[in-house]
Amino acid sequence: MKILAFGASSNRNSINQRFALFAAHQFDNAEIMTIDLNDFEMPLYSIDKEQINGIPEQAHRFLKHIEEAHLLIISFAEHNGSYSSIFKNLFDWASRINNKTFMKKPMLLMAASTGKRGAISVLNAAVNRFPFHDGVITGVFSIPEFNKNFDATEGIIDPELKSKFEDIIMQIKDSLNHMHG
């Protein structure tokens, strides 16, 4: 099984990148692919730019990664209650190639923040939007106060959050087994 896991952030030390990779490593015998959204930086989407220059190669490459994956794990950084600009721009360009951007792939959507709300606004935006683009959301999880609730060695420290996360991972494993079993 191939998992595409990434943080929807341009931060080189992204807690969301770390958290997406942590989640991906909960799946035994999976081939984990990851991307750095900085490698997908493109001009800001506009219809004029698309008509003059076409769609950048990076958007095609992003969709190829989605196509090759069996499971998508995305952890969102929240910028002013919404997607980071780098993710939103990539999503905008990719949806111009294929409006069904997520190709019916099962998805674990997550968000991590250092604040008390756990980037819940951006997570809700993705949960509400992605089904329109053929995202099959199989799990949703938010971790607030990341630096207090997560440790690089131990993983999720807070017992209640840890239990909820483990339940979601188990549900996704079960649903993947039903899909491929």
mmCIF file of C-alpha atoms in Angstrom:
data_model
loop_
_atom_site.group_PDB
_atom_site.id
_atom_site.type_symbol
_atom_site.label_atom_id
_atom_site.label_comp_id
_atom_site.label_asym_id
_atom_site.label_seq_id
_atom_site.Cartn_x
_atom_site.Cartn_y
_atom_site.Cartn_z
ATOM 1 C CA MET A 1 0.000 0.000 0.000
ATOM 2 C CA LYS A 2 1.261 3.449 -0.915
ATOM 3 C CA ILE A 3 0.511 6.397 1.357
ATOM 4 C CA LEU A 4 0.991 10.005 0.289
ATOM 5 C CA ALA A 5 1.494 11.998 3.502
ATOM 6 C CA PHE A 6 2.272 15.693 3.748
ATOM 7 C CA GLY A 7 1.785 18.836 5.747
ATOM 8 C CA ALA A 8 -0.181 21.518 3.908
ATOM 9 C CA SER A 9 2.354 24.173 4.844
ATOM 10 C CA SER A 10 5.398 25.921 3.413
ATOM 11 C CA ASN A 11 7.162 25.952 6.784
ATOM 12 C CA ARG A 12 10.446 24.037 6.479
ATOM 13 C CA ASN A 13 10.013 22.887 10.127
ATOM 14 C CA SER A 14 6.292 22.214 9.794
ATOM 15 C CA ILE A 15 4.602 20.488 12.718
ATOM 16 C CA ASN A 16 1.984 19.388 10.198
ATOM 17 C CA GLN A 17 4.597 17.650 8.040
ATOM 18 C CA ARG A 18 5.889 15.860 11.146
ATOM 19 C CA PHE A 19 2.356 14.925 12.190
ATOM 20 C CA ALA A 20 1.379 13.620 8.729
ATOM 21 C CA LEU A 21 4.479 11.414 8.656
ATOM 22 C CA PHE A 22 3.788 10.201 12.202
ATOM 23 C CA ALA A 23 0.277 9.168 11.113
ATOM 24 C CA ALA A 24 1.600 7.426 7.988
ATOM 25 C CA HIS A 25 3.983 5.373 10.104
ATOM 26 C CA GLN A 26 1.004 3.862 11.969
ATOM 27 C CA PHE A 27 0.352 1.682 8.908
ATOM 28 C CA ASP A 28 2.524 -1.446 8.786
ATOM 29 C CA ASN A 29 4.238 -2.411 5.538
ATOM 30 C CA ALA A 30 3.201 0.799 3.798
ATOM 31 C CA GLU A 31 5.318 2.586 1.253
ATOM 32 C CA ILE A 32 5.279 6.189 2.447
ATOM 33 C CA MET A 33 5.660 8.948 -0.103
ATOM 34 C CA THR A 34 5.944 12.512 1.080
ATOM 35 C CA ILE A 35 6.193 15.869 -0.600
ATOM 36 C CA ASP A 36 7.368 19.305 0.443
ATOM 37 C CA LEU A 37 4.920 21.904 -0.822
ATOM 38 C CA ASN A 38 7.843 24.279 -1.400
ATOM 39 C CA ASP A 39 8.670 22.034 -4.370
ATOM 40 C CA PHE A 40 5.245 22.919 -5.805
ATOM 41 C CA GLU A 41 5.482 26.688 -5.686
ATOM 42 C CA MET A 42 3.806 28.231 -8.740
ATOM 43 C CA PRO A 43 2.465 31.594 -9.852
ATOM 44 C CA LEU A 44 -0.752 32.519 -8.065
ATOM 45 C CA TYR A 45 -3.633 30.949 -9.949
ATOM 46 C CA SER A 46 -5.603 33.148 -12.307
ATOM 47 C CA ILE A 47 -7.545 32.362 -15.447
ATOM 48 C CA ASP A 48 -5.387 34.906 -17.318
ATOM 49 C CA LYS A 49 -2.150 33.133 -16.325
ATOM 50 C CA GLU A 50 -3.658 29.789 -17.250
ATOM 51 C CA GLN A 51 -4.731 31.057 -20.696
ATOM 52 C CA ILE A 52 -1.368 32.705 -21.413
ATOM 53 C CA ASN A 53 1.069 30.162 -19.936
ATOM 54 C CA GLY A 54 -0.953 26.981 -19.443
ATOM 55 C CA ILE A 55 -0.920 24.921 -16.262
ATOM 56 C CA PRO A 56 2.459 24.562 -14.512
ATOM 57 C CA GLU A 57 4.161 21.167 -14.471
ATOM 58 C CA GLN A 58 4.070 21.119 -10.642
ATOM 59 C CA ALA A 59 0.257 20.787 -10.658
ATOM 60 C CA HIS A 60 0.496 17.773 -12.980
ATOM 61 C CA ARG A 61 3.179 16.252 -10.712
ATOM 62 C CA PHE A 62 0.967 16.733 -7.625
ATOM 63 C CA LEU A 63 -1.910 14.891 -9.296
ATOM 64 C CA LYS A 64 0.453 12.075 -10.308
ATOM 65 C CA HIS A 65 1.372 11.611 -6.629
ATOM 66 C CA ILE A 66 -2.325 11.428 -5.713
ATOM 67 C CA GLU A 67 -2.984 8.969 -8.533
ATOM 68 C CA GLU A 68 -0.201 6.640 -7.312
ATOM 69 C CA ALA A 69 -1.388 6.632 -3.675
ATOM 70 C CA HIS A 70 -3.832 4.252 -2.013
ATOM 71 C CA LEU A 71 -4.305 6.568 0.988
ATOM 72 C CA LEU A 72 -3.824 10.315 1.395
ATOM 73 C CA ILE A 73 -2.819 11.785 4.744
ATOM 74 C CA ILE A 74 -2.872 15.571 4.844
ATOM 75 C CA SER A 75 -2.241 17.647 7.958
ATOM 76 C CA PHE A 76 -3.219 21.297 7.576
ATOM 77 C CA ALA A 77 -1.547 24.408 8.816
ATOM 78 C CA GLU A 78 -4.110 27.110 9.487
ATOM 79 C CA HIS A 79 -3.528 30.610 8.156
ATOM 80 C CA ASN A 80 -6.191 33.109 9.219
ATOM 81 C CA GLY A 81 -8.757 30.344 9.607
ATOM 82 C CA SER A 82 -8.114 28.737 6.214
ATOM 83 C CA TYR A 83 -5.630 26.860 4.032
ATOM 84 C CA SER A 84 -2.045 28.050 3.752
ATOM 85 C CA SER A 85 -1.598 30.050 0.549
ATOM 86 C CA ILE A 86 0.835 27.480 -0.877
ATOM 87 C CA PHE A 87 -1.699 24.660 -0.461
ATOM 88 C CA LYS A 88 -4.635 26.713 -1.733
ATOM 89 C CA ASN A 89 -2.687 27.701 -4.841
ATOM 90 C CA LEU A 90 -1.635 24.108 -5.540
ATOM 91 C CA PHE A 91 -5.209 22.926 -5.020
ATOM 92 C CA ASP A 92 -6.524 25.657 -7.351
ATOM 93 C CA TRP A 93 -4.093 24.744 -10.143
ATOM 94 C CA ALA A 94 -4.569 20.968 -9.732
ATOM 95 C CA SER A 95 -8.363 21.291 -9.816
ATOM 96 C CA ARG A 96 -8.064 22.974 -13.227
ATOM 97 C CA ILE A 97 -6.529 19.764 -14.592
ATOM 98 C CA ASN A 98 -8.925 17.446 -12.779
ATOM 99 C CA ASN A 99 -11.814 18.890 -10.774
ATOM 100 C CA LYS A 100 -12.067 15.447 -9.138
ATOM 101 C CA THR A 101 -8.628 16.213 -7.674
ATOM 102 C CA PHE A 102 -8.625 13.484 -5.024
ATOM 103 C CA MET A 103 -9.742 10.672 -7.362
ATOM 104 C CA LYS A 104 -11.895 8.821 -4.795
ATOM 105 C CA LYS A 105 -8.816 8.112 -2.668
ATOM 106 C CA PRO A 106 -9.436 7.450 1.022
ATOM 107 C CA MET A 107 -8.166 10.401 3.061
ATOM 108 C CA LEU A 108 -7.133 11.055 6.627
ATOM 109 C CA LEU A 109 -7.474 14.797 7.126
ATOM 110 C CA MET A 110 -5.721 16.273 10.125
ATOM 111 C CA ALA A 111 -4.590 19.583 11.528
ATOM 112 C CA ALA A 112 -2.011 20.507 14.126
ATOM 113 C CA SER A 113 -1.435 23.839 15.755
ATOM 114 C CA THR A 114 0.317 25.256 18.756
ATOM 115 C CA GLY A 115 -2.946 26.957 19.773
ATOM 116 C CA LYS A 116 -5.881 25.621 21.773
ATOM 117 C CA ARG A 117 -8.256 25.203 18.788
ATOM 118 C CA GLY A 118 -6.031 22.778 16.878
ATOM 119 C CA ALA A 119 -6.538 24.492 13.498
ATOM 120 C CA ILE A 120 -10.135 23.275 13.513
ATOM 121 C CA SER A 121 -11.337 26.002 11.102
ATOM 122 C CA VAL A 122 -9.105 24.870 8.233
ATOM 123 C CA LEU A 123 -9.890 21.245 8.986
ATOM 124 C CA ASN A 124 -13.617 21.968 8.761
ATOM 125 C CA ALA A 125 -13.058 23.820 5.467
ATOM 126 C CA ALA A 126 -11.292 20.766 3.987
ATOM 127 C CA VAL A 127 -13.899 18.333 5.331
ATOM 128 C CA ASN A 128 -16.677 20.403 3.754
ATOM 129 C CA ARG A 129 -14.863 21.029 0.433
ATOM 130 C CA PHE A 130 -12.973 17.858 -0.475
ATOM 131 C CA PRO A 131 -15.986 15.574 -1.134
ATOM 132 C CA PHE A 132 -16.847 17.897 -4.056
ATOM 133 C CA HIS A 133 -13.440 16.958 -5.490
ATOM 134 C CA ASP A 134 -13.885 13.185 -4.986
ATOM 135 C CA GLY A 135 -12.163 13.070 -1.616
ATOM 136 C CA VAL A 136 -13.320 10.061 0.415
ATOM 137 C CA ILE A 137 -12.764 11.223 3.981
ATOM 138 C CA THR A 138 -12.181 8.172 6.158
ATOM 139 C CA GLY A 139 -10.855 9.990 9.224
ATOM 140 C CA VAL A 140 -10.552 13.472 10.727
ATOM 141 C CA PHE A 141 -8.289 14.440 13.611
ATOM 142 C CA SER A 142 -7.058 17.675 15.165
ATOM 143 C CA ILE A 143 -4.270 18.070 17.703
ATOM 144 C CA PRO A 144 -4.196 21.335 19.648
ATOM 145 C CA GLU A 145 -1.202 22.661 21.583
ATOM 146 C CA PHE A 146 1.091 20.461 19.515
ATOM 147 C CA ASN A 147 4.258 21.173 21.484
ATOM 148 C CA LYS A 148 2.511 20.138 24.705
ATOM 149 C CA ASN A 149 0.579 17.139 23.307
ATOM 150 C CA PHE A 150 3.129 15.560 20.957
ATOM 151 C CA ASP A 151 6.625 14.212 21.455
ATOM 152 C CA ALA A 152 8.910 13.069 18.625
ATOM 153 C CA THR A 153 9.701 9.825 20.466
ATOM 154 C CA GLU A 154 6.431 9.064 22.266
ATOM 155 C CA GLY A 155 3.970 10.437 19.707
ATOM 156 C CA ILE A 156 0.715 11.761 21.134
ATOM 157 C CA ILE A 157 1.126 12.284 24.867
ATOM 158 C CA ASP A 158 -2.378 13.270 25.999
ATOM 159 C CA PRO A 159 -4.198 9.961 26.767
ATOM 160 C CA GLU A 160 -7.598 11.119 25.467
ATOM 161 C CA LEU A 161 -6.163 12.473 22.192
ATOM 162 C CA LYS A 162 -4.002 9.358 21.801
ATOM 163 C CA SER A 163 -6.995 7.060 22.233
ATOM 164 C CA LYS A 164 -9.095 9.035 19.750
ATOM 165 C CA PHE A 165 -6.232 9.030 17.211
ATOM 166 C CA GLU A 166 -5.663 5.273 17.593
ATOM 167 C CA ASP A 167 -9.400 4.635 17.097
ATOM 168 C CA ILE A 168 -9.360 6.653 13.861
ATOM 169 C CA ILE A 169 -6.276 4.804 12.580
ATOM 170 C CA MET A 170 -7.939 1.457 13.380
ATOM 171 C CA GLN A 171 -11.134 2.500 11.544
ATOM 172 C CA ILE A 172 -9.102 3.500 8.483
ATOM 173 C CA LYS A 173 -7.192 0.205 8.531
ATOM 174 C CA ASP A 174 -10.506 -1.662 8.714
ATOM 175 C CA SER A 175 -12.027 0.317 5.843
ATOM 176 C CA LEU A 176 -8.885 -0.183 3.708
ATOM 177 C CA ASN A 177 -9.003 -3.928 4.382
ATOM 178 C CA HIS A 178 -12.639 -3.997 3.213
ATOM 179 C CA MET A 179 -11.765 -2.010 0.084
ATOM 180 C CA HIS A 180 -8.770 -4.164 -0.865
ATOM 181 C CA GLY A 181 -9.652 -7.398 0.908
#
